[in-house]
Amino acid sequence: MSTGPSNVDSINVDPLNIDAVDAVNGFDQVDEEYRGPATLRLDDGTVPVEIRMSARFEPIEGRFRWAGRTGRHDMLRERVGAGLRKATIVVPGSPETAVKLSDPDPWGGIRLSGTGTPPWFPPTKQPTAERATATEQATATERATAANQTTATEQTTATKQAAEAARTATAEAERATNGETSHV
């Protein structure tokens, strides 16, 4: 018995996350897993690696989460052991993507993870006049978050004021019932 949407296209996705929308719309055209070559770009150079990764779409978040690992790579293992945690990954034919590096696995590889469009998905369409740049998207998201926080604060204030008015009215009604005069 199905309780959720039966089609990925019917999932409500944040319109500001254009990459997620494009990826979901073309989800049936890409693989959820990738095994093959990639390049990690570090602060001081590049490291060619073999990777195994998989992705899943999180409908509540409106974005993908992906993770995997590199093959054995001693130099990279030493760098991550010394504190390296961020890099950029490039899969042939796809755009650069920020990646988090974490603890080496028992086989000598490095664990990789990230959110957003997976690094092996084909590039999205080139930006047009209707599409916001990544900076504009971030700014719009920050503004929307600030507006939501302001609205929530206003709602809380209005609720408190309504509760206080109800308490005052109740107290006045009780005084009137008891024959007391209101001093408010």
Short mmCIF file of C-alpha atoms in Angstrom, two decimals:
data_model
loop_
_atom_site.label_atom_id
_atom_site.label_comp_id
_atom_site.label_asym_id
_atom_site.label_seq_id
_atom_site.Cartn_x
_atom_site.Cartn_y
_atom_site.Cartn_z
CA MET A 1 0.00 0.00 0.00
CA SER A 2 1.56 3.27 -1.12
CA THR A 3 1.35 6.28 1.18
CA GLY A 4 3.47 8.73 -0.81
CA PRO A 5 3.68 10.09 -4.31
CA SER A 6 4.09 7.46 -6.97
CA ASN A 7 5.99 9.75 -9.33
CA VAL A 8 9.14 11.72 -8.54
CA ASP A 9 7.82 14.62 -10.69
CA SER A 10 4.92 15.12 -8.26
CA ILE A 11 7.22 15.94 -5.30
CA ASN A 12 7.04 19.56 -4.17
CA VAL A 13 10.55 21.02 -4.53
CA ASP A 14 11.73 24.44 -3.38
CA PRO A 15 11.68 26.58 -6.56
CA LEU A 16 14.89 28.32 -5.48
CA ASN A 17 16.79 25.03 -5.74
CA ILE A 18 16.88 24.93 -9.55
CA ASP A 19 19.53 22.19 -9.67
CA ALA A 20 17.33 19.88 -7.59
CA VAL A 21 14.31 20.61 -9.79
CA ASP A 22 16.30 19.85 -12.95
CA ALA A 23 17.76 16.71 -11.40
CA VAL A 24 14.35 15.45 -10.26
CA ASN A 25 12.77 16.23 -13.63
CA GLY A 26 15.46 14.20 -15.35
CA PHE A 27 15.82 11.60 -12.59
CA ASP A 28 14.80 8.69 -14.79
CA GLN A 29 17.62 9.60 -17.19
CA VAL A 30 20.51 9.34 -14.71
CA ASP A 31 21.90 6.59 -12.53
CA GLU A 32 21.57 6.68 -8.77
CA GLU A 33 25.05 5.16 -8.54
CA TYR A 34 28.41 5.92 -10.08
CA ARG A 35 31.60 3.87 -10.24
CA GLY A 36 34.55 5.21 -12.12
CA PRO A 37 37.23 7.86 -12.42
CA ALA A 38 37.12 11.28 -10.80
CA THR A 39 39.49 14.04 -9.83
CA LEU A 40 39.65 15.62 -6.39
CA ARG A 41 40.82 19.23 -6.46
CA LEU A 42 42.58 20.15 -3.25
CA ASP A 43 44.02 23.53 -2.24
CA ASP A 44 47.44 22.55 -3.56
CA GLY A 45 46.66 20.42 -6.61
CA THR A 46 44.60 17.59 -8.06
CA VAL A 47 44.39 13.92 -7.17
CA PRO A 48 43.01 11.37 -9.65
CA VAL A 49 40.90 8.74 -7.87
CA GLU A 50 38.49 5.90 -8.54
CA ILE A 51 35.19 6.36 -6.71
CA ARG A 52 32.00 4.45 -5.85
CA MET A 53 29.04 6.66 -4.96
CA SER A 54 25.27 6.60 -4.67
CA ALA A 55 22.57 9.25 -4.30
CA ARG A 56 19.05 9.49 -2.96
CA PHE A 57 16.53 12.26 -3.32
CA GLU A 58 15.16 13.63 -0.02
CA PRO A 59 11.68 14.96 -0.87
CA ILE A 60 11.22 16.77 2.45
CA GLU A 61 14.48 18.68 1.94
CA GLY A 62 13.92 19.06 -1.79
CA ARG A 63 17.47 17.99 -2.62
CA PHE A 64 19.76 15.03 -3.13
CA ARG A 65 22.12 13.55 -0.57
CA TRP A 66 25.00 11.52 -1.94
CA ALA A 67 27.93 9.62 -0.49
CA GLY A 68 30.58 7.08 -1.32
CA ARG A 69 34.29 6.47 -1.13
CA THR A 70 37.49 6.59 -3.07
CA GLY A 71 39.64 3.60 -3.82
CA ARG A 72 42.81 3.14 -1.80
CA HIS A 73 44.98 6.26 -1.95
CA ASP A 74 47.74 6.54 0.66
CA MET A 75 48.62 10.24 0.14
CA LEU A 76 44.96 11.27 0.36
CA ARG A 77 44.51 9.09 3.44
CA GLU A 78 47.43 10.89 5.13
CA ARG A 79 46.04 14.34 4.20
CA VAL A 80 42.58 13.53 5.57
CA GLY A 81 44.19 12.05 8.69
CA ALA A 82 45.96 15.40 9.12
CA GLY A 83 42.67 17.33 8.96
CA LEU A 84 41.78 17.87 5.29
CA ARG A 85 37.95 17.93 5.09
CA LYS A 86 36.96 19.89 1.96
CA ALA A 87 37.65 19.46 -1.72
CA THR A 88 36.02 19.75 -5.11
CA ILE A 89 35.22 16.63 -7.08
CA VAL A 90 35.11 16.46 -10.87
CA VAL A 91 33.57 13.49 -12.66
CA PRO A 92 34.25 13.45 -16.41
CA GLY A 93 31.45 15.21 -18.30
CA SER A 94 29.95 16.81 -15.19
CA PRO A 95 30.50 20.13 -13.41
CA GLU A 96 32.75 20.60 -10.37
CA THR A 97 30.98 19.88 -7.09
CA ALA A 98 31.98 20.64 -3.50
CA VAL A 99 32.59 17.45 -1.50
CA LYS A 100 33.19 16.69 2.17
CA LEU A 101 36.03 14.33 3.00
CA SER A 102 35.83 12.23 6.13
CA ASP A 103 37.50 9.38 7.93
CA PRO A 104 39.45 6.82 5.95
CA ASP A 105 37.67 3.49 5.58
CA PRO A 106 39.27 0.15 6.56
CA TRP A 107 40.35 -0.48 2.94
CA GLY A 108 42.44 2.71 2.62
CA GLY A 109 39.87 4.82 0.80
CA ILE A 110 38.37 8.13 1.88
CA ARG A 111 34.66 8.64 2.53
CA LEU A 112 32.99 11.33 0.42
CA SER A 113 29.63 13.03 0.89
CA GLY A 114 27.60 16.00 -0.21
CA THR A 115 24.19 17.49 -0.85
CA GLY A 116 22.62 18.91 -3.97
CA THR A 117 23.02 17.62 -7.49
CA PRO A 118 25.33 14.56 -7.40
CA PRO A 119 28.71 15.08 -9.07
CA TRP A 120 28.11 12.48 -11.80
CA PHE A 121 24.79 13.91 -12.99
CA PRO A 122 25.02 15.63 -16.36
CA PRO A 123 25.40 19.40 -16.30
CA THR A 124 22.19 21.40 -16.04
CA LYS A 125 21.15 23.84 -18.74
CA GLN A 126 23.14 27.04 -19.06
CA PRO A 127 21.72 29.95 -17.03
CA THR A 128 19.19 32.15 -18.83
CA ALA A 129 17.61 35.50 -18.00
CA GLU A 130 14.87 33.70 -16.07
CA ARG A 131 17.30 31.70 -13.94
CA ALA A 132 19.04 33.14 -10.93
CA THR A 133 22.78 32.75 -10.49
CA ALA A 134 23.99 30.77 -7.50
CA THR A 135 24.61 34.04 -5.62
CA GLU A 136 21.13 35.32 -6.43
CA GLN A 137 19.67 31.99 -5.31
CA ALA A 138 21.52 32.18 -1.99
CA THR A 139 20.41 35.79 -1.48
CA ALA A 140 16.79 34.92 -2.27
CA THR A 141 16.94 31.97 0.12
CA GLU A 142 18.39 34.16 2.90
CA ARG A 143 15.67 36.78 2.32
CA ALA A 144 12.93 34.15 2.38
CA THR A 145 14.33 32.70 5.60
CA ALA A 146 14.50 36.15 7.20
CA ALA A 147 10.93 36.91 6.08
CA ASN A 148 9.71 33.59 7.51
CA GLN A 149 11.46 34.33 10.82
CA THR A 150 9.92 37.83 10.92
CA THR A 151 6.47 36.41 10.14
CA ALA A 152 6.86 33.79 12.88
CA THR A 153 7.89 36.48 15.38
CA GLU A 154 4.93 38.66 14.40
CA GLN A 155 2.59 35.68 14.76
CA THR A 156 3.97 34.89 18.21
CA THR A 157 3.56 38.51 19.29
CA ALA A 158 -0.01 38.64 17.94
CA THR A 159 -0.87 35.38 19.71
CA LYS A 160 0.50 36.71 23.02
CA GLN A 161 -1.45 39.95 22.60
CA ALA A 162 -4.67 38.05 21.82
CA ALA A 163 -4.17 35.82 24.87
CA GLU A 164 -3.61 38.88 27.11
CA ALA A 165 -6.74 40.56 25.70
CA ALA A 166 -8.74 37.39 26.36
CA ARG A 167 -7.47 37.23 29.96
CA THR A 168 -8.39 40.92 30.49
CA ALA A 169 -11.86 40.41 29.02
CA THR A 170 -12.41 37.32 31.17
CA ALA A 171 -11.30 39.18 34.31
CA GLU A 172 -13.64 42.10 33.48
CA ALA A 173 -16.53 39.72 32.85
CA GLU A 174 -15.93 38.04 36.22
CA ARG A 175 -15.80 41.41 37.98
CA ALA A 176 -19.04 42.46 36.27
CA THR A 177 -20.68 39.20 37.34
CA ASN A 178 -19.55 39.78 40.93
CA GLY A 179 -20.76 43.38 40.84
CA GLU A 180 -17.30 44.94 40.90
CA THR A 181 -16.40 48.06 38.89
CA SER A 182 -13.68 47.81 36.30
CA HIS A 183 -10.62 49.96 36.95
CA VAL A 184 -9.03 49.27 33.57
#
